[in-house]
Amino acid sequence: MTEYIKDFDSWNEIQKNLNSSSKPKFFKKREIWWAAVGVNVGNEVDGKNEVFERPVLVIKKINATSAFVIPLTSTIRENDDRYVTYTIKGKKRSAMISQARMMDTRRFRRRMRSKMSNKDFRNILNCFKKQFSE
């Protein structure tokens, strides 16, 4: 297996462009967006491909330009409290609740057509609350 090398320099250039962007994004809770998550330190989740993006679930709208989000992954970890499994378009996926964070919406790239079901959304919220209330 090849070692993953974090490309902080490329991410820094993209981050500068994102910061100067001022296009407003109209978003709601329960929506899934592809967001430029970036290259992060240590075990923090990184984005993928040339713009370092990954899907995120909007948990709460903080204001017009920021949201509290949970990154999503196609990796399934059934017996791990940090991951909550859900189904979308007939495929199992996981929400990485331990990686939840506030995000400026300038990182949002494009909205996915599918919204998370109310049942899965409530389950993710309940698991998040349980994980961080202990």
mmCIF file of N, CA and C in Angstrom:
data_model
loop_
_atom_site.group_PDB
_atom_site.id
_atom_site.type_symbol
_atom_site.label_atom_id
_atom_site.label_comp_id
_atom_site.label_asym_id
_atom_site.label_seq_id
_atom_site.Cartn_x
_atom_site.Cartn_y
_atom_site.Cartn_z
ATOM 1 N N MET A 1 0.841 -1.179 0.000
ATOM 2 C CA MET A 1 0.000 0.000 0.000
ATOM 3 C C MET A 1 0.889 1.246 0.000
ATOM 4 N N THR A 2 0.560 2.207 -0.852
ATOM 5 C CA THR A 2 1.373 3.417 -0.932
ATOM 6 C C THR A 2 1.002 4.380 0.186
ATOM 7 N N GLU A 3 1.974 5.135 0.624
ATOM 8 C CA GLU A 3 1.765 6.103 1.693
ATOM 9 C C GLU A 3 1.021 7.317 1.145
ATOM 10 N N TYR A 4 0.040 7.780 1.890
ATOM 11 C CA TYR A 4 -0.735 8.960 1.520
ATOM 12 C C TYR A 4 0.060 10.202 1.919
ATOM 13 N N ILE A 5 0.359 11.039 0.948
ATOM 14 C CA ILE A 5 1.106 12.271 1.208
ATOM 15 C C ILE A 5 0.139 13.445 1.091
ATOM 16 N N LYS A 6 0.046 14.225 2.135
ATOM 17 C CA LYS A 6 -0.869 15.362 2.161
ATOM 18 C C LYS A 6 -0.277 16.521 1.369
ATOM 19 N N ASP A 7 -1.061 17.042 0.433
ATOM 20 C CA ASP A 7 -0.617 18.117 -0.442
ATOM 21 C C ASP A 7 -1.114 19.465 0.093
ATOM 22 N N PHE A 8 -0.477 19.928 1.158
ATOM 23 C CA PHE A 8 -0.886 21.182 1.792
ATOM 24 C C PHE A 8 -0.713 22.383 0.864
ATOM 25 N N ASP A 9 0.308 22.362 0.004
ATOM 26 C CA ASP A 9 0.570 23.516 -0.868
ATOM 27 C C ASP A 9 -0.559 23.728 -1.877
ATOM 28 N N SER A 10 -1.020 22.647 -2.513
ATOM 29 C CA SER A 10 -2.140 22.773 -3.468
ATOM 30 C C SER A 10 -3.407 23.217 -2.754
ATOM 31 N N TRP A 11 -3.655 22.638 -1.576
ATOM 32 C CA TRP A 11 -4.839 23.012 -0.819
ATOM 33 C C TRP A 11 -4.788 24.485 -0.434
ATOM 34 N N ASN A 12 -3.636 25.005 -0.083
ATOM 35 C CA ASN A 12 -3.505 26.404 0.313
ATOM 36 C C ASN A 12 -3.937 27.338 -0.823
ATOM 37 N N GLU A 13 -3.578 26.997 -2.054
ATOM 38 C CA GLU A 13 -3.981 27.822 -3.207
ATOM 39 C C GLU A 13 -5.502 27.797 -3.388
ATOM 40 N N ILE A 14 -6.092 26.626 -3.264
ATOM 41 C CA ILE A 14 -7.547 26.500 -3.391
ATOM 42 C C ILE A 14 -8.233 27.267 -2.264
ATOM 43 N N GLN A 15 -7.690 27.156 -1.070
ATOM 44 C CA GLN A 15 -8.254 27.838 0.095
ATOM 45 C C GLN A 15 -8.250 29.356 -0.092
ATOM 46 N N LYS A 16 -7.198 29.895 -0.683
ATOM 47 C CA LYS A 16 -7.137 31.337 -0.953
ATOM 48 C C LYS A 16 -8.264 31.752 -1.892
ATOM 49 N N ASN A 17 -8.511 30.941 -2.925
ATOM 50 C CA ASN A 17 -9.594 31.248 -3.868
ATOM 51 C C ASN A 17 -10.962 31.149 -3.194
ATOM 52 N N LEU A 18 -11.150 30.144 -2.361
ATOM 53 C CA LEU A 18 -12.417 29.999 -1.647
ATOM 54 C C LEU A 18 -12.668 31.198 -0.737
ATOM 55 N N ASN A 19 -11.647 31.649 -0.062
ATOM 56 C CA ASN A 19 -11.786 32.760 0.865
ATOM 57 C C ASN A 19 -12.200 34.047 0.152
ATOM 58 N N SER A 20 -11.744 34.239 -1.072
ATOM 59 C CA SER A 20 -12.092 35.465 -1.804
ATOM 60 C C SER A 20 -13.436 35.355 -2.519
ATOM 61 N N SER A 21 -14.016 34.165 -2.543
ATOM 62 C CA SER A 21 -15.323 33.957 -3.169
ATOM 63 C C SER A 21 -16.407 34.572 -2.296
ATOM 64 N N SER A 22 -17.390 35.169 -2.929
ATOM 65 C CA SER A 22 -18.461 35.771 -2.136
ATOM 66 C C SER A 22 -19.840 35.338 -2.628
ATOM 67 N N LYS A 23 -19.895 34.336 -3.495
ATOM 68 C CA LYS A 23 -21.178 33.865 -4.005
ATOM 69 C C LYS A 23 -21.981 33.210 -2.880
ATOM 70 N N PRO A 24 -23.176 33.740 -2.556
ATOM 71 C CA PRO A 24 -23.955 33.131 -1.470
ATOM 72 C C PRO A 24 -24.502 31.759 -1.880
ATOM 73 N N LYS A 25 -24.582 30.865 -0.906
ATOM 74 C CA LYS A 25 -25.162 29.542 -1.127
ATOM 75 C C LYS A 25 -26.444 29.471 -0.306
ATOM 76 N N PHE A 26 -27.490 29.014 -0.929
ATOM 77 C CA PHE A 26 -28.758 28.856 -0.230
ATOM 78 C C PHE A 26 -28.870 27.393 0.161
ATOM 79 N N PHE A 27 -28.935 27.129 1.447
ATOM 80 C CA PHE A 27 -28.881 25.756 1.937
ATOM 81 C C PHE A 27 -29.846 25.572 3.090
ATOM 82 N N LYS A 28 -30.198 24.313 3.347
ATOM 83 C CA LYS A 28 -31.094 23.964 4.442
ATOM 84 C C LYS A 28 -30.546 22.741 5.159
ATOM 85 N N LYS A 29 -30.993 22.564 6.390
ATOM 86 C CA LYS A 29 -30.576 21.364 7.120
ATOM 87 C C LYS A 29 -31.121 20.136 6.393
ATOM 88 N N ARG A 30 -30.423 19.016 6.563
ATOM 89 C CA ARG A 30 -30.722 17.730 5.946
ATOM 90 C C ARG A 30 -30.214 17.626 4.511
ATOM 91 N N GLU A 31 -29.727 18.741 3.941
ATOM 92 C CA GLU A 31 -29.177 18.676 2.587
ATOM 93 C C GLU A 31 -27.761 18.111 2.635
ATOM 94 N N ILE A 32 -27.379 17.484 1.533
ATOM 95 C CA ILE A 32 -26.023 16.979 1.392
ATOM 96 C C ILE A 32 -25.335 17.807 0.311
ATOM 97 N N TRP A 33 -24.171 18.331 0.637
ATOM 98 C CA TRP A 33 -23.395 19.164 -0.274
ATOM 99 C C TRP A 33 -22.016 18.551 -0.477
ATOM 100 N N TRP A 34 -21.474 18.694 -1.671
ATOM 101 C CA TRP A 34 -20.054 18.440 -1.877
ATOM 102 C C TRP A 34 -19.361 19.710 -1.411
ATOM 103 N N ALA A 35 -18.421 19.566 -0.494
ATOM 104 C CA ALA A 35 -17.750 20.722 0.090
ATOM 105 C C ALA A 35 -16.243 20.544 0.028
ATOM 106 N N ALA A 36 -15.543 21.640 -0.164
ATOM 107 C CA ALA A 36 -14.076 21.632 -0.187
ATOM 108 C C ALA A 36 -13.592 21.540 1.255
ATOM 109 N N VAL A 37 -13.460 20.326 1.745
ATOM 110 C CA VAL A 37 -13.049 20.070 3.125
ATOM 111 C C VAL A 37 -11.564 20.360 3.306
ATOM 112 N N GLY A 38 -10.783 20.094 2.280
ATOM 113 C CA GLY A 38 -9.371 20.432 2.317
ATOM 114 C C GLY A 38 -8.463 19.321 2.777
ATOM 115 N N VAL A 39 -7.223 19.716 3.030
ATOM 116 C CA VAL A 39 -6.202 18.833 3.582
ATOM 117 C C VAL A 39 -6.049 19.252 5.036
ATOM 118 N N ASN A 40 -6.211 18.294 5.935
ATOM 119 C CA ASN A 40 -6.240 18.621 7.350
ATOM 120 C C ASN A 40 -5.124 17.917 8.113
ATOM 121 N N VAL A 41 -4.956 18.289 9.340
ATOM 122 C CA VAL A 41 -3.866 17.799 10.176
ATOM 123 C C VAL A 41 -4.212 16.433 10.764
ATOM 124 N N GLY A 42 -3.242 15.550 10.794
ATOM 125 C CA GLY A 42 -3.368 14.260 11.465
ATOM 126 C C GLY A 42 -4.536 13.425 10.988
ATOM 127 N N ASN A 43 -5.394 13.025 11.934
ATOM 128 C CA ASN A 43 -6.520 12.145 11.633
ATOM 129 C C ASN A 43 -7.797 12.878 11.254
ATOM 130 N N GLU A 44 -7.729 14.197 11.125
ATOM 131 C CA GLU A 44 -8.905 14.920 10.660
ATOM 132 C C GLU A 44 -9.172 14.505 9.219
ATOM 133 N N VAL A 45 -10.437 14.385 8.892
ATOM 134 C CA VAL A 45 -10.819 13.892 7.570
ATOM 135 C C VAL A 45 -10.378 14.876 6.475
ATOM 136 N N ASP A 46 -9.832 14.330 5.396
ATOM 137 C CA ASP A 46 -9.415 15.123 4.235
ATOM 138 C C ASP A 46 -10.454 15.020 3.134
ATOM 139 N N GLY A 47 -10.426 16.000 2.232
ATOM 140 C CA GLY A 47 -11.229 15.911 1.034
ATOM 141 C C GLY A 47 -10.518 15.047 0.012
ATOM 142 N N LYS A 48 -11.216 14.765 -1.081
ATOM 143 C CA LYS A 48 -10.675 13.920 -2.145
ATOM 144 C C LYS A 48 -10.550 14.726 -3.430
ATOM 145 N N ASN A 49 -9.862 14.205 -4.370
ATOM 146 C CA ASN A 49 -9.636 14.709 -5.730
ATOM 147 C C ASN A 49 -8.920 16.060 -5.747
ATOM 148 N N GLU A 50 -8.894 16.701 -6.895
ATOM 149 C CA GLU A 50 -8.063 17.899 -7.076
ATOM 150 C C GLU A 50 -8.556 19.129 -6.329
ATOM 151 N N VAL A 51 -9.804 19.135 -5.871
ATOM 152 C CA VAL A 51 -10.302 20.271 -5.087
ATOM 153 C C VAL A 51 -10.578 19.880 -3.642
ATOM 154 N N PHE A 52 -10.113 18.694 -3.237
ATOM 155 C CA PHE A 52 -10.162 18.251 -1.843
ATOM 156 C C PHE A 52 -11.571 18.335 -1.262
ATOM 157 N N GLU A 53 -12.528 17.731 -1.972
ATOM 158 C CA GLU A 53 -13.918 17.802 -1.537
ATOM 159 C C GLU A 53 -14.432 16.432 -1.082
ATOM 160 N N ARG A 54 -15.505 16.486 -0.326
ATOM 161 C CA ARG A 54 -16.214 15.282 0.097
ATOM 162 C C ARG A 54 -17.635 15.705 0.458
ATOM 163 N N PRO A 55 -18.574 14.768 0.491
ATOM 164 C CA PRO A 55 -19.939 15.150 0.858
ATOM 165 C C PRO A 55 -20.042 15.451 2.352
ATOM 166 N N VAL A 56 -20.867 16.438 2.675
ATOM 167 C CA VAL A 56 -21.154 16.776 4.063
ATOM 168 C C VAL A 56 -22.663 16.918 4.224
ATOM 169 N N LEU A 57 -23.143 16.566 5.403
ATOM 170 C CA LEU A 57 -24.555 16.696 5.743
ATOM 171 C C LEU A 57 -24.735 17.954 6.572
ATOM 172 N N VAL A 58 -25.649 18.828 6.135
ATOM 173 C CA VAL A 58 -25.931 20.048 6.900
ATOM 174 C C VAL A 58 -26.818 19.669 8.081
ATOM 175 N N ILE A 59 -26.296 19.879 9.270
ATOM 176 C CA ILE A 59 -27.008 19.566 10.514
ATOM 177 C C ILE A 59 -27.791 20.773 11.002
ATOM 178 N N LYS A 60 -27.171 21.950 10.913
ATOM 179 C CA LYS A 60 -27.817 23.164 11.409
ATOM 180 C C LYS A 60 -27.291 24.376 10.661
ATOM 181 N N LYS A 61 -28.199 25.242 10.290
ATOM 182 C CA LYS A 61 -27.820 26.521 9.696
ATOM 183 C C LYS A 61 -27.485 27.468 10.843
ATOM 184 N N ILE A 62 -26.260 27.958 10.872
ATOM 185 C CA ILE A 62 -25.841 28.876 11.934
ATOM 186 C C ILE A 62 -26.230 30.303 11.563
ATOM 187 N N ASN A 63 -25.925 30.698 10.341
ATOM 188 C CA ASN A 63 -26.355 31.984 9.791
ATOM 189 C C ASN A 63 -26.323 31.854 8.267
ATOM 190 N N ALA A 64 -26.422 32.946 7.546
ATOM 191 C CA ALA A 64 -26.502 32.882 6.083
ATOM 192 C C ALA A 64 -25.233 32.338 5.430
ATOM 193 N N THR A 65 -24.116 32.395 6.136
ATOM 194 C CA THR A 65 -22.852 31.984 5.519
ATOM 195 C C THR A 65 -22.117 30.868 6.262
ATOM 196 N N SER A 66 -22.757 30.261 7.254
ATOM 197 C CA SER A 66 -22.084 29.160 7.942
ATOM 198 C C SER A 66 -23.086 28.115 8.421
ATOM 199 N N ALA A 67 -22.583 26.878 8.491
ATOM 200 C CA ALA A 67 -23.424 25.751 8.873
ATOM 201 C C ALA A 67 -22.616 24.779 9.723
ATOM 202 N N PHE A 68 -23.312 24.021 10.538
ATOM 203 C CA PHE A 68 -22.685 22.927 11.270
ATOM 204 C C PHE A 68 -22.916 21.679 10.426
ATOM 205 N N VAL A 69 -21.848 20.963 10.095
ATOM 206 C CA VAL A 69 -21.931 19.842 9.164
ATOM 207 C C VAL A 69 -21.265 18.590 9.730
ATOM 208 N N ILE A 70 -21.629 17.456 9.154
ATOM 209 C CA ILE A 70 -20.979 16.184 9.447
ATOM 210 C C ILE A 70 -20.497 15.607 8.121
ATOM 211 N N PRO A 71 -19.193 15.332 7.997
ATOM 212 C CA PRO A 71 -18.669 14.715 6.774
ATOM 213 C C PRO A 71 -19.221 13.305 6.591
ATOM 214 N N LEU A 72 -19.393 12.920 5.329
ATOM 215 C CA LEU A 72 -19.932 11.606 4.984
ATOM 216 C C LEU A 72 -18.873 10.783 4.263
ATOM 217 N N THR A 73 -19.035 9.467 4.306
ATOM 218 C CA THR A 73 -18.082 8.571 3.662
ATOM 219 C C THR A 73 -18.795 7.339 3.123
ATOM 220 N N SER A 74 -18.199 6.701 2.137
ATOM 221 C CA SER A 74 -18.738 5.444 1.619
ATOM 222 C C SER A 74 -18.221 4.257 2.428
ATOM 223 N N THR A 75 -17.268 4.498 3.324
ATOM 224 C CA THR A 75 -16.739 3.452 4.192
ATOM 225 C C THR A 75 -17.773 3.117 5.264
ATOM 226 N N ILE A 76 -18.079 1.844 5.410
ATOM 227 C CA ILE A 76 -19.061 1.406 6.395
ATOM 228 C C ILE A 76 -18.331 0.839 7.600
ATOM 229 N N ARG A 77 -18.646 1.366 8.767
ATOM 230 C CA ARG A 77 -18.086 0.853 10.025
ATOM 231 C C ARG A 77 -19.247 0.657 10.983
ATOM 232 N N GLU A 78 -19.824 -0.525 10.922
ATOM 233 C CA GLU A 78 -21.032 -0.842 11.689
ATOM 234 C C GLU A 78 -20.834 -0.791 13.203
ATOM 235 N N ASN A 79 -19.703 -1.247 13.713
ATOM 236 C CA ASN A 79 -19.509 -1.354 15.163
ATOM 237 C C ASN A 79 -18.565 -0.292 15.713
ATOM 238 N N ASP A 80 -18.713 0.913 15.224
ATOM 239 C CA ASP A 80 -17.863 2.018 15.644
ATOM 240 C C ASP A 80 -18.768 3.197 15.989
ATOM 241 N N ASP A 81 -18.753 3.633 17.249
ATOM 242 C CA ASP A 81 -19.641 4.709 17.699
ATOM 243 C C ASP A 81 -19.390 6.041 16.997
ATOM 244 N N ARG A 82 -18.260 6.178 16.339
ATOM 245 C CA ARG A 82 -17.947 7.437 15.656
ATOM 246 C C ARG A 82 -18.606 7.526 14.278
ATOM 247 N N TYR A 83 -19.173 6.417 13.804
ATOM 248 C CA TYR A 83 -19.802 6.346 12.480
ATOM 249 C C TYR A 83 -21.253 5.922 12.626
ATOM 250 N N VAL A 84 -22.134 6.557 11.870
ATOM 251 C CA VAL A 84 -23.544 6.190 11.855
ATOM 252 C C VAL A 84 -23.900 5.810 10.424
ATOM 253 N N THR A 85 -24.426 4.607 10.251
ATOM 254 C CA THR A 85 -24.781 4.118 8.922
ATOM 255 C C THR A 85 -26.159 4.639 8.514
ATOM 256 N N TYR A 86 -26.291 5.010 7.256
ATOM 257 C CA TYR A 86 -27.564 5.442 6.688
ATOM 258 C C TYR A 86 -27.626 4.911 5.258
ATOM 259 N N THR A 87 -28.786 5.022 4.627
ATOM 260 C CA THR A 87 -28.961 4.553 3.255
ATOM 261 C C THR A 87 -29.458 5.708 2.404
ATOM 262 N N ILE A 88 -28.838 5.866 1.238
ATOM 263 C CA ILE A 88 -29.295 6.883 0.289
ATOM 264 C C ILE A 88 -29.194 6.292 -1.115
ATOM 265 N N LYS A 89 -30.244 6.436 -1.876
ATOM 266 C CA LYS A 89 -30.331 5.852 -3.213
ATOM 267 C C LYS A 89 -30.013 4.359 -3.191
ATOM 268 N N GLY A 90 -30.470 3.677 -2.134
ATOM 269 C CA GLY A 90 -30.283 2.238 -2.022
ATOM 270 C C GLY A 90 -28.889 1.783 -1.631
ATOM 271 N N LYS A 91 -27.984 2.726 -1.324
ATOM 272 C CA LYS A 91 -26.611 2.376 -0.954
ATOM 273 C C LYS A 91 -26.342 2.775 0.495
ATOM 274 N N LYS A 92 -25.646 1.890 1.201
ATOM 275 C CA LYS A 92 -25.251 2.197 2.572
ATOM 276 C C LYS A 92 -24.053 3.133 2.568
ATOM 277 N N ARG A 93 -24.087 4.088 3.459
ATOM 278 C CA ARG A 93 -23.011 5.046 3.651
ATOM 279 C C ARG A 93 -22.866 5.288 5.148
ATOM 280 N N SER A 94 -21.874 6.077 5.539
ATOM 281 C CA SER A 94 -21.683 6.412 6.953
ATOM 282 C C SER A 94 -21.464 7.901 7.131
ATOM 283 N N ALA A 95 -21.981 8.406 8.245
ATOM 284 C CA ALA A 95 -21.721 9.778 8.685
ATOM 285 C C ALA A 95 -20.651 9.699 9.759
ATOM 286 N N MET A 96 -19.615 10.506 9.631
ATOM 287 C CA MET A 96 -18.496 10.507 10.578
ATOM 288 C C MET A 96 -18.768 11.534 11.676
ATOM 289 N N ILE A 97 -19.550 11.142 12.672
ATOM 290 C CA ILE A 97 -19.995 12.124 13.663
ATOM 291 C C ILE A 97 -18.857 12.696 14.496
ATOM 292 N N SER A 98 -17.777 11.967 14.635
ATOM 293 C CA SER A 98 -16.640 12.500 15.404
ATOM 294 C C SER A 98 -15.915 13.617 14.654
ATOM 295 N N GLN A 99 -16.223 13.784 13.354
ATOM 296 C CA GLN A 99 -15.574 14.807 12.540
ATOM 297 C C GLN A 99 -16.488 16.028 12.309
ATOM 298 N N ALA A 100 -17.587 16.118 13.052
ATOM 299 C CA ALA A 100 -18.535 17.229 12.904
ATOM 300 C C ALA A 100 -17.840 18.559 13.163
ATOM 301 N N ARG A 101 -18.269 19.596 12.421
ATOM 302 C CA ARG A 101 -17.652 20.910 12.603
ATOM 303 C C ARG A 101 -18.474 22.016 11.948
ATOM 304 N N MET A 102 -18.142 23.247 12.334
ATOM 305 C CA MET A 102 -18.725 24.406 11.684
ATOM 306 C C MET A 102 -17.966 24.636 10.388
ATOM 307 N N MET A 103 -18.680 25.050 9.349
ATOM 308 C CA MET A 103 -18.052 25.271 8.049
ATOM 309 C C MET A 103 -18.645 26.509 7.389
ATOM 310 N N ASP A 104 -17.781 27.338 6.841
ATOM 311 C CA ASP A 104 -18.224 28.479 6.048
ATOM 312 C C ASP A 104 -18.775 27.933 4.732
ATOM 313 N N THR A 105 -19.889 28.480 4.277
ATOM 314 C CA THR A 105 -20.531 27.950 3.066
ATOM 315 C C THR A 105 -19.773 28.288 1.784
ATOM 316 N N ARG A 106 -18.717 29.103 1.883
ATOM 317 C CA ARG A 106 -17.883 29.311 0.699
ATOM 318 C C ARG A 106 -17.181 28.016 0.299
ATOM 319 N N ARG A 107 -17.116 27.062 1.237
ATOM 320 C CA ARG A 107 -16.553 25.744 0.930
ATOM 321 C C ARG A 107 -17.531 24.859 0.148
ATOM 322 N N PHE A 108 -18.832 25.178 0.205
ATOM 323 C CA PHE A 108 -19.840 24.377 -0.482
ATOM 324 C C PHE A 108 -19.654 24.505 -1.991
ATOM 325 N N ARG A 109 -19.574 23.369 -2.683
ATOM 326 C CA ARG A 109 -19.336 23.365 -4.140
ATOM 327 C C ARG A 109 -20.646 23.163 -4.913
ATOM 328 N N ARG A 110 -21.365 22.088 -4.584
ATOM 329 C CA ARG A 110 -22.627 21.800 -5.270
ATOM 330 C C ARG A 110 -23.499 20.929 -4.364
ATOM 331 N N ARG A 111 -24.787 21.139 -4.487
ATOM 332 C CA ARG A 111 -25.748 20.392 -3.676
ATOM 333 C C ARG A 111 -26.073 19.069 -4.372
ATOM 334 N N MET A 112 -26.145 18.015 -3.594
ATOM 335 C CA MET A 112 -26.584 16.736 -4.144
ATOM 336 C C MET A 112 -28.097 16.773 -4.282
ATOM 337 N N ARG A 113 -28.602 16.088 -5.278
ATOM 338 C CA ARG A 113 -30.046 16.100 -5.519
ATOM 339 C C ARG A 113 -30.840 15.429 -4.408
ATOM 340 N N SER A 114 -30.261 14.399 -3.819
ATOM 341 C CA SER A 114 -30.965 13.642 -2.779
ATOM 342 C C SER A 114 -30.780 14.278 -1.414
ATOM 343 N N LYS A 115 -31.891 14.381 -0.688
ATOM 344 C CA LYS A 115 -31.836 14.802 0.713
ATOM 345 C C LYS A 115 -31.822 13.548 1.559
ATOM 346 N N MET A 116 -31.249 13.636 2.718
ATOM 347 C CA MET A 116 -31.267 12.519 3.639
ATOM 348 C C MET A 116 -32.687 12.333 4.159
ATOM 349 N N SER A 117 -33.089 11.091 4.377
ATOM 350 C CA SER A 117 -34.431 10.830 4.905
ATOM 351 C C SER A 117 -34.538 11.389 6.325
ATOM 352 N N ASN A 118 -35.760 11.734 6.715
ATOM 353 C CA ASN A 118 -35.987 12.239 8.079
ATOM 354 C C ASN A 118 -35.546 11.218 9.114
ATOM 355 N N LYS A 119 -35.833 9.956 8.860
ATOM 356 C CA LYS A 119 -35.490 8.889 9.807
ATOM 357 C C LYS A 119 -33.973 8.805 9.997
ATOM 358 N N ASP A 120 -33.210 8.768 8.900
ATOM 359 C CA ASP A 120 -31.751 8.696 9.004
ATOM 360 C C ASP A 120 -31.176 9.960 9.628
ATOM 361 N N PHE A 121 -31.740 11.118 9.282
ATOM 362 C CA PHE A 121 -31.269 12.388 9.848
ATOM 363 C C PHE A 121 -31.446 12.395 11.365
ATOM 364 N N ARG A 122 -32.632 11.995 11.834
ATOM 365 C CA ARG A 122 -32.899 11.938 13.278
ATOM 366 C C ARG A 122 -31.957 10.953 13.968
ATOM 367 N N ASN A 123 -31.707 9.808 13.328
ATOM 368 C CA ASN A 123 -30.800 8.813 13.898
ATOM 369 C C ASN A 123 -29.386 9.385 14.053
ATOM 370 N N ILE A 124 -28.909 10.080 13.025
ATOM 371 C CA ILE A 124 -27.573 10.690 13.079
ATOM 372 C C ILE A 124 -27.519 11.738 14.195
ATOM 373 N N LEU A 125 -28.547 12.585 14.288
ATOM 374 C CA LEU A 125 -28.585 13.598 15.355
ATOM 375 C C LEU A 125 -28.589 12.954 16.734
ATOM 376 N N ASN A 126 -29.395 11.907 16.902
ATOM 377 C CA ASN A 126 -29.457 11.225 18.202
ATOM 378 C C ASN A 126 -28.115 10.595 18.564
ATOM 379 N N CYS A 127 -27.460 9.967 17.590
ATOM 380 C CA CYS A 127 -26.145 9.363 17.845
ATOM 381 C C CYS A 127 -25.101 10.431 18.159
ATOM 382 N N PHE A 128 -25.181 11.565 17.475
ATOM 383 C CA PHE A 128 -24.267 12.672 17.737
ATOM 384 C C PHE A 128 -24.454 13.172 19.169
ATOM 385 N N LYS A 129 -25.699 13.422 19.550
ATOM 386 C CA LYS A 129 -25.993 13.904 20.900
ATOM 387 C C LYS A 129 -25.514 12.918 21.952
ATOM 388 N N LYS A 130 -25.763 11.637 21.717
ATOM 389 C CA LYS A 130 -25.352 10.610 22.670
ATOM 390 C C LYS A 130 -23.823 10.565 22.790
ATOM 391 N N GLN A 131 -23.135 10.644 21.655
ATOM 392 C CA GLN A 131 -21.662 10.559 21.631
ATOM 393 C C GLN A 131 -21.020 11.710 22.413
ATOM 394 N N PHE A 132 -21.608 12.900 22.307
ATOM 395 C CA PHE A 132 -20.975 14.077 22.898
ATOM 396 C C PHE A 132 -21.627 14.572 24.178
ATOM 397 N N SER A 133 -22.613 13.845 24.683
ATOM 398 C CA SER A 133 -23.214 14.233 25.953
ATOM 399 C C SER A 133 -22.623 13.447 27.114
ATOM 400 N N GLU A 134 -21.840 12.451 26.792
ATOM 401 C CA GLU A 134 -21.248 11.606 27.849
ATOM 402 C C GLU A 134 -20.012 12.222 28.438
#
